[in-house]
XYZ file of N, CA, C and O in Angstrom:
608
model
N 8.797 11.097 -2.682
C 8.661 10.180 -2.323
C 6.512 9.748 -2.886
O 7.118 8.395 -2.869
N 6.314 10.506 -3.329
C 5.542 9.898 -4.136
C 5.390 9.483 -4.929
O 4.609 7.891 -5.824
N 7.107 9.704 -6.023
C 6.634 8.566 -7.121
C 6.726 7.058 -6.852
O 7.184 6.260 -7.382
N 8.014 6.569 -5.607
C 8.065 5.225 -5.256
C 6.438 4.907 -5.532
O 6.567 4.109 -5.078
N 5.797 6.249 -3.903
C 4.313 4.725 -4.299
C 3.358 4.838 -4.716
O 2.812 3.520 -4.649
N 3.224 5.174 -5.965
C 2.594 5.446 -6.581
C 3.292 4.624 -8.522
O 2.300 4.803 -9.024
N 5.189 4.386 -8.766
C 4.625 3.562 -9.430
C 4.237 2.797 -9.367
O 4.670 1.770 -8.451
N 4.152 2.021 -11.061
C 4.288 0.591 -11.180
C 4.671 -0.114 -12.130
O 5.326 -0.274 -13.157
N 5.212 -1.711 -11.413
C 5.465 -2.221 -12.241
C 4.987 -2.289 -13.495
O 4.213 -2.514 -12.994
N 5.702 -2.913 -14.627
C 5.274 -3.011 -15.567
C 4.938 -4.664 -15.403
O 6.109 -5.625 -15.106
N 4.629 -4.699 -16.341
C 4.111 -6.166 -16.570
C 5.005 -7.540 -16.650
O 5.519 -8.785 -16.104
N 5.625 -7.374 -18.045
C 6.755 -8.559 -18.171
C 8.609 -8.094 -16.534
O 8.601 -8.939 -16.618
N 8.808 -7.118 -16.487
C 9.395 -7.160 -15.102
C 8.709 -7.883 -13.781
O 9.635 -8.692 -13.623
N 6.931 -7.753 -13.347
C 6.839 -8.010 -12.804
C 6.663 -10.355 -13.163
O 6.897 -10.924 -12.301
N 6.733 -10.294 -14.128
C 7.163 -12.852 -15.063
C 8.312 -12.302 -14.834
O 7.169 -14.603 -14.091
N 8.942 -11.518 -14.595
C 10.706 -12.341 -15.149
C 11.145 -12.637 -13.382
O 11.266 -13.978 -13.098
N 10.539 -11.481 -12.548
C 10.048 -11.940 -11.274
C 9.582 -12.817 -10.497
O 10.198 -13.752 -9.515
N 8.877 -13.554 -11.153
C 7.646 -14.219 -10.102
C 8.297 -15.470 -11.273
O 8.098 -16.077 -10.229
N 8.594 -15.550 -12.011
C 8.821 -17.233 -13.049
C 10.830 -17.305 -12.104
O 10.170 -18.640 -11.508
N 11.987 -16.304 -11.484
C 12.823 -16.921 -11.245
C 11.945 -17.194 -8.913
O 13.257 -17.859 -8.679
N 11.392 -16.444 -8.702
C 10.787 -17.087 -6.958
C 10.514 -18.467 -8.085
O 10.397 -18.106 -6.641
N 9.886 -18.760 -8.595
C 8.237 -19.453 -8.793
C 9.862 -21.004 -8.913
O 9.515 -21.431 -7.967
N 10.313 -20.917 -9.490
C 12.019 -21.521 -10.164
C 12.214 -22.036 -8.294
O 12.394 -23.115 -7.931
N 12.623 -20.678 -7.803
C 13.543 -21.626 -7.009
C 12.995 -21.656 -6.235
O 12.912 -22.434 -4.514
N 11.112 -21.538 -5.711
C 10.790 -22.124 -4.458
C 10.151 -23.441 -5.074
O 9.824 -24.427 -4.162
N 10.257 -24.326 -6.371
C 9.958 -24.826 -6.589
C 10.957 -26.517 -6.051
O 11.345 -26.903 -5.866
N 12.288 -25.702 -5.925
C 13.093 -26.461 -5.495
C 14.134 -26.733 -3.888
O 15.136 -27.073 -3.816
N 12.834 -25.750 -3.426
C 12.795 -25.371 -2.039
C 13.725 -24.798 -1.046
O 13.966 -24.638 -0.588
N 14.690 -23.479 -2.228
C 15.963 -22.419 -1.306
C 14.756 -20.876 -2.483
O 15.967 -21.433 -3.000
N 14.446 -20.641 -1.571
C 14.437 -19.128 -2.020
C 15.265 -18.184 -1.288
O 15.178 -17.701 -0.527
N 16.108 -17.115 -2.278
C 16.752 -17.032 -2.454
C 16.795 -15.826 -1.049
O 15.839 -14.971 -1.616
N 16.807 -14.706 -0.258
C 16.045 -13.743 0.354
C 16.514 -12.915 -0.418
O 15.034 -12.053 -1.259
N 17.159 -12.760 -1.553
C 17.412 -11.338 -3.218
C 16.676 -11.434 -4.186
O 16.072 -10.630 -4.596
N 15.149 -12.655 -3.752
C 14.900 -13.384 -5.338
C 13.056 -12.538 -4.226
O 12.760 -12.490 -5.280
N 13.460 -13.256 -3.205
C 11.775 -12.763 -2.586
C 12.415 -11.287 -2.610
O 10.886 -11.128 -2.899
N 12.564 -10.418 -2.251
C 12.540 -8.908 -1.771
C 12.717 -8.558 -2.944
O 11.793 -8.063 -3.474
N 13.377 -9.280 -4.601
C 12.227 -8.186 -5.843
C 11.086 -8.727 -6.623
O 11.076 -7.929 -6.642
N 11.182 -9.808 -5.637
C 10.312 -9.890 -6.697
C 8.121 -9.146 -5.529
O 7.711 -9.590 -6.097
N 8.282 -9.526 -4.371
C 7.841 -8.868 -2.897
C 7.940 -7.127 -3.860
O 6.167 -6.722 -3.770
N 9.406 -6.732 -4.258
C 8.983 -5.414 -4.596
C 8.550 -5.322 -5.476
O 7.788 -4.179 -6.171
N 8.317 -5.746 -6.490
C 7.591 -6.055 -7.977
C 6.165 -6.323 -7.251
O 5.439 -5.432 -8.121
N 5.934 -6.605 -6.785
C 4.243 -6.809 -6.124
C 3.914 -6.206 -5.946
O 2.870 -5.519 -5.621
N 4.818 -5.403 -4.581
C 3.706 -4.035 -3.629
C 4.090 -2.880 -5.091
O 2.988 -2.693 -4.892
N 4.410 -3.053 -6.442
C 4.172 -1.899 -7.386
C 2.980 -2.638 -7.908
O 2.821 -1.516 -8.899
N 2.677 -3.312 -7.488
C 1.298 -4.340 -8.767
C -0.016 -2.948 -8.898
O 0.100 -2.209 -7.484
N -0.701 -3.036 -10.248
C -2.012 -2.480 -10.448
C -3.040 -2.815 -9.415
O -3.896 -3.119 -9.049
N -2.739 -3.920 -8.446
C -3.130 -5.005 -8.204
C -3.512 -5.197 -6.944
O -2.123 -5.609 -6.686
N -4.351 -5.240 -5.802
C -4.336 -5.399 -4.870
C -3.353 -6.517 -4.087
O -3.126 -6.940 -3.583
N -4.910 -7.433 -4.943
C -4.080 -9.058 -5.050
C -2.524 -9.993 -4.848
O -1.276 -10.305 -4.073
N -1.301 -9.112 -6.112
C -0.178 -8.884 -5.593
C 0.390 -8.044 -4.886
O 1.283 -8.433 -3.495
N -0.286 -6.512 -4.599
C 0.347 -5.857 -2.941
C 0.484 -7.138 -1.832
O 1.212 -7.325 -1.306
N -0.710 -6.882 -1.856
C -0.924 -8.061 -0.546
C -0.570 -8.926 -0.585
O 0.480 -9.553 0.825
N -0.078 -9.446 -1.731
C 1.146 -10.909 -1.317
C 2.439 -10.625 -1.603
O 3.262 -10.575 -0.646
N 3.540 -9.135 -1.663
C 4.317 -8.517 -1.477
C 4.169 -8.276 -0.584
O 5.544 -8.233 0.509
N 3.050 -7.915 0.358
C 3.655 -7.710 1.763
C 3.832 -8.489 2.926
O 4.597 -8.342 3.305
N 3.255 -9.233 1.962
C 3.314 -10.883 2.959
C 4.735 -11.659 2.446
O 5.368 -11.926 3.389
N 5.448 -11.257 1.609
C 6.572 -11.824 1.299
C 7.431 -10.980 2.373
O 8.283 -11.696 2.972
N 7.439 -9.664 2.200
C 8.023 -8.409 2.755
C 8.300 -8.649 4.972
O 9.817 -9.343 5.001
N 6.958 -9.299 5.442
C 6.944 -10.261 6.269
C 7.506 -11.432 6.440
O 8.011 -10.721 7.621
N 7.262 -11.866 6.020
C 8.258 -13.545 5.949
C 9.429 -12.927 5.922
O 10.669 -13.543 6.721
N 10.392 -12.217 5.246
C 11.675 -11.769 5.338
C 11.997 -10.864 5.868
O 13.132 -11.014 6.924
N 11.661 -10.659 6.630
C 11.461 -9.956 7.887
C 11.776 -11.230 8.807
O 13.057 -10.065 10.278
N 11.092 -11.226 9.363
C 10.717 -12.120 10.119
C 12.128 -13.428 10.116
O 12.749 -14.065 10.738
N 12.241 -14.174 9.463
C 13.685 -14.747 8.474
C 14.621 -13.649 7.275
O 15.358 -15.079 6.986
N 14.779 -13.493 7.219
C 15.667 -12.591 6.405
C 16.921 -11.940 7.389
O 17.201 -12.310 7.983
N 17.672 -11.553 5.906
C 18.881 -10.999 6.849
C 18.930 -9.547 7.477
O 17.714 -9.134 7.711
N 19.742 -9.766 8.507
C 18.405 -8.052 10.249
C 19.117 -6.927 9.214
O 18.935 -6.437 10.175
N 20.224 -6.864 8.071
C 20.033 -5.441 8.293
C 19.475 -5.632 6.878
O 19.826 -3.637 6.767
N 19.267 -5.671 6.008
C 17.250 -5.211 5.156
C 16.456 -4.774 6.414
O 15.493 -4.841 5.474
N 16.209 -5.043 7.436
C 15.110 -4.844 7.821
C 14.656 -4.252 7.979
O 13.345 -3.511 7.551
N 15.783 -2.872 7.526
C 14.262 -1.605 6.941
C 13.717 -0.902 6.266
O 13.058 -0.608 5.586
N 14.954 -2.321 5.248
C 14.003 -2.212 3.356
C 12.287 -2.952 3.760
O 11.328 -2.300 3.607
N 12.607 -4.240 4.768
C 11.970 -4.829 4.846
C 10.074 -4.001 4.958
O 9.673 -3.325 4.920
N 10.401 -3.559 6.608
C 9.068 -2.647 7.490
C 8.925 -1.865 5.184
O 8.414 -0.985 6.091
N 10.396 -0.989 5.518
C 9.312 0.173 4.102
C 8.051 0.559 3.475
O 7.385 0.476 2.823
N 9.057 -0.753 3.288
C 8.508 -1.503 2.123
C 6.776 -2.208 2.343
O 6.343 -1.876 1.058
N 7.020 -2.427 3.692
C 5.687 -3.021 3.745
C 4.240 -1.610 3.915
O 3.140 -1.512 3.563
N 4.936 -0.890 4.443
C 4.309 0.945 4.449
C 3.848 0.972 3.762
O 3.378 1.553 3.049
N 4.733 0.834 2.583
C 4.655 1.464 0.517
C 3.316 0.342 1.414
O 2.157 1.425 0.095
N 2.990 -0.622 0.553
C 2.312 -1.627 0.800
C 1.114 -0.978 0.671
O 0.090 -0.809 0.258
N 1.560 -1.060 2.111
C -0.047 -0.219 3.458
C -0.656 0.421 2.440
O -1.957 0.894 2.028
N -0.071 1.320 1.634
C -0.153 2.863 1.151
C -1.409 2.862 0.275
O -1.747 3.657 -0.584
N -0.647 1.334 -0.545
C -0.971 1.604 -1.695
C -2.647 1.103 -1.735
O -3.264 1.031 -2.543
N -3.287 0.517 -0.308
C -3.804 -0.579 -0.714
C -4.693 0.785 0.317
O -5.845 0.412 0.014
N -4.363 1.785 0.571
C -4.507 2.773 1.899
C -5.141 1.871 3.009
O -6.493 2.946 3.352
N -4.482 1.485 2.959
C -4.100 1.733 4.189
C -3.684 2.288 5.880
O -2.767 1.692 5.512
N -4.087 2.852 5.999
C -3.249 4.690 6.395
C -2.886 3.651 7.585
O -2.058 5.147 8.065
N -3.215 3.750 8.552
C -3.643 3.418 9.585
C -2.546 2.367 9.610
O -1.234 2.210 10.295
N -2.540 0.959 9.006
C -1.653 0.297 9.615
C -0.179 0.581 8.916
O 0.631 0.375 9.403
N -0.279 1.694 7.678
C 1.291 2.422 7.136
C 1.648 3.239 8.122
O 2.845 3.182 8.117
N 0.518 4.231 8.718
C 1.547 4.675 10.369
C 2.061 4.113 10.834
O 2.476 4.270 12.216
N 1.423 3.214 11.492
C 1.553 1.890 12.338
C 3.538 0.696 12.119
O 4.214 1.747 12.572
N 3.496 0.946 11.196
C 5.102 0.165 10.515
C 5.659 1.372 10.239
O 6.353 1.034 10.903
N 5.347 2.238 9.835
C 6.423 3.401 9.049
C 6.210 4.710 10.786
O 7.633 5.231 11.471
N 5.926 4.160 11.678
C 6.602 4.280 13.242
C 6.711 3.697 13.582
O 8.305 4.957 14.870
N 6.719 2.122 13.304
C 7.874 1.949 13.509
C 8.924 1.643 14.100
O 10.209 2.199 14.546
N 8.982 1.884 12.266
C 11.279 2.318 11.910
C 11.418 3.620 12.210
O 12.955 3.802 13.113
N 10.842 4.836 12.148
C 11.148 6.067 12.794
C 11.448 5.912 14.479
O 12.364 6.317 15.203
N 11.677 4.932 15.246
C 10.393 4.935 16.628
C 13.152 3.491 16.299
O 13.577 4.794 17.801
N 12.882 3.231 15.290
C 14.677 2.390 15.052
C 14.799 3.278 15.384
O 16.210 3.751 15.778
N 15.046 4.044 13.662
C 15.676 5.526 13.016
C 15.511 7.129 12.341
O 14.766 6.877 12.059
N 14.741 7.376 14.496
C 14.467 9.191 14.592
C 14.992 9.878 12.389
O 13.443 10.553 12.478
N 16.128 9.496 12.715
C 16.527 10.172 11.470
C 16.231 9.519 10.084
O 16.988 10.869 9.082
N 15.623 8.879 9.504
C 15.227 7.942 8.560
C 14.337 8.945 7.682
O 13.220 9.204 8.278
N 15.307 9.446 6.668
C 14.410 10.263 6.300
C 13.240 10.397 4.960
O 12.255 10.572 4.780
N 13.941 8.983 4.627
C 12.466 8.255 3.730
C 12.048 7.384 4.498
O 10.635 8.012 3.744
N 11.869 7.464 5.611
C 10.677 7.175 6.512
C 9.857 7.963 6.478
O 8.114 8.326 6.861
N 10.818 8.733 7.374
C 9.559 10.921 7.018
C 9.049 11.750 5.891
O 8.337 11.713 6.740
N 10.166 11.060 4.820
C 8.750 11.741 3.914
C 8.015 10.605 3.858
O 6.582 10.691 3.490
N 8.306 9.339 4.164
C 6.745 8.312 3.465
C 5.009 7.916 5.056
O 3.900 8.372 4.362
N 5.739 9.308 5.781
C 4.631 9.100 7.362
C 3.933 10.556 6.565
O 3.130 10.668 7.137
N 4.574 11.140 6.161
C 4.256 12.844 5.690
C 3.480 12.790 4.351
O 2.492 13.146 4.845
N 3.531 11.423 3.826
C 2.720 11.565 2.885
C 1.377 10.305 3.006
O 0.695 10.907 2.534
N 2.010 9.729 3.921
C 0.956 8.680 4.294
C 0.050 9.991 4.781
O -1.792 9.716 4.912
N 0.310 10.375 6.765
C -0.496 11.613 6.416
C -1.433 12.603 6.205
O -2.905 12.814 5.170
N -0.966 13.203 4.646
C -1.798 13.772 3.932
C -2.318 13.321 2.230
O -3.793 13.687 2.766
N -2.708 11.829 2.779
C -3.591 11.564 2.015
C -4.630 10.365 2.532
O -5.731 11.186 2.454
N -4.197 10.168 4.151
C -5.232 10.177 5.062
C -5.843 11.478 5.141
O -8.097 11.667 4.802
N -5.740 12.286 5.262
C -6.646 13.904 5.046
C -7.690 13.701 4.149
O -7.918 14.083 4.078
N -6.540 13.721 2.876
C -7.214 14.152 1.975
C -8.151 13.603 1.451
O -9.332 13.518 1.188
N -8.248 11.766 2.384
C -9.888 10.994 1.638
C -10.472 11.109 3.034
O -11.290 10.967 2.306
N -10.338 11.413 3.934
C -11.548 11.771 4.715
C -12.176 13.927 4.145
O -13.146 13.216 4.083
N -11.599 13.710 3.508
C -11.896 14.868 3.512
C -12.656 14.591 1.902
O -14.132 15.875 2.066
N -12.814 14.234 1.352
C -13.450 13.706 -0.133
C -14.610 13.585 0.494
O -15.699 12.803 0.333
N -13.959 12.230 1.816
C -15.442 11.912 1.935
C -16.352 12.098 2.444
O -17.859 11.359 2.465
N -16.207 12.941 3.737
C -16.889 13.856 3.648
C -17.547 15.312 2.868
O -18.963 15.079 2.782
N -16.835 15.307 1.905
C -17.759 15.774 0.603
C -18.457 15.532 -0.162
O -20.438 15.299 0.093
N -18.410 13.779 -0.117
C -19.514 12.973 -0.767
C -20.361 12.492 0.509
O -21.333 12.317 -0.067
N -20.105 12.244 1.344
C -21.610 12.501 2.871
C -22.156 13.584 1.993
O -23.905 14.245 1.945
N -22.082 14.957 2.467
C -22.126 15.829 2.145
C -22.881 16.165 0.851
O -23.983 16.743 1.386
N -22.216 15.208 0.224
C -22.950 16.260 -1.225
C -24.965 15.564 -1.547
O -25.745 15.404 -1.908
N -24.676 13.754 -0.848
C -25.348 13.237 -0.395
C -26.768 13.704 -0.227
O -28.015 13.923 0.216
N -26.151 14.482 1.650
C -27.103 14.751 1.282
C -27.365 16.220 1.160
O -28.949 15.357 1.772
N -27.218 16.358 1.066
C -28.108 17.435 0.444
C -29.255 17.585 -1.177
O -29.596 17.556 -0.808
N -28.304 16.324 -1.764
C -29.428 15.843 -3.225
C -30.641 15.176 -1.946
O -31.221 15.116 -3.335
N -30.576 14.163 -1.449
C -31.381 13.625 -0.481
C -32.534 14.927 0.268
O -33.395 14.838 -0.351
N -31.796 15.901 0.370
C -33.115 16.684 1.108
C -33.489 17.510 -0.285
O -34.701 18.085 -0.027
N -32.939 18.408 -1.876
C -33.728 18.432 -2.148
C -34.652 17.538 -3.359
O -35.452 18.214 -3.190
N -33.844 16.475 -3.117
C -35.257 15.606 -3.365
C -36.187 15.586 -2.316
O -37.504 15.831 -3.380
N -36.618 15.874 -1.063
C -36.883 15.532 0.154
C -38.148 17.005 -0.377
O -38.953 16.681 -0.751
N -37.799 17.818 -0.904
C -37.669 19.392 -0.829
C -38.837 19.262 -2.233
O -39.988 19.511 -2.533
N -38.637 18.846 -3.378
C -39.043 19.142 -4.762
C -40.337 17.774 -4.051
O -41.285 17.955 -3.824
N -40.775 16.956 -3.537
C -41.526 16.252 -3.092
C -42.336 16.398 -2.161
O -43.453 15.894 -2.408
N -41.834 16.658 -1.290
C -43.292 17.407 -0.370
C -44.473 18.216 -1.502
O -44.299 18.740 -0.880
N -43.063 19.430 -1.588
C -43.777 20.322 -2.828
C -44.671 20.603 -3.195
O -45.755 20.361 -4.058
N -43.859 18.562 -4.436
C -45.141 17.821 -5.206
C -46.648 18.400 -4.438
O -47.265 17.942 -4.635
N -46.288 16.671 -3.015
C -46.795 16.484 -2.576
C -48.701 17.704 -1.467
O -49.826 17.633 -2.249
N -47.807 18.736 -1.865
C -48.422 20.123 -1.160
C -49.016 20.279 -1.856
O -50.695 21.121 -1.943
N -48.503 21.220 -3.094
C -49.986 21.227 -4.654
C -50.525 19.979 -5.034
O -51.655 20.466 -5.452
N -50.354 18.980 -4.990
C -51.048 17.877 -5.369
C -52.477 18.222 -4.119
O -54.273 17.960 -5.246
N -52.738 18.121 -3.115
C -53.826 18.464 -1.905
C -54.993 19.778 -2.671
O -55.430 19.037 -2.406
N -54.383 20.285 -3.475
C -55.032 21.753 -3.190
C -56.017 21.489 -4.477
O -56.450 21.419 -5.079
């Protein structure tokens, strides 16, 4: 599952699908398959703005797209949120998919990965705060010692 979430689209592929999407958009009729392919490229982009746009296109497909593809739209919305490190949103989306399809192994794997990454980031945050607190404590101790020896 990590390969699905961590895969980054090649810039040439993104440009190719963007061109097709834009041409259809300017003609007033974007085919659902074209929007899906472009959104998938965007969600796999290295840029957060692209990922957000991809999520938005998938949300539009969910509202107006093909009924039998809704689970794919939901899945890739969750992937996008995971790539943005918006783990609460990603979990909410993937859990809604699991309510409808409790045996969906892809969704279960994604849920597990999201939980793992959320816990890892939380631990890293605690370590950073703990390290900063320790550093300030050491600096404060040195300053106090320096001031104490200066008064004598």
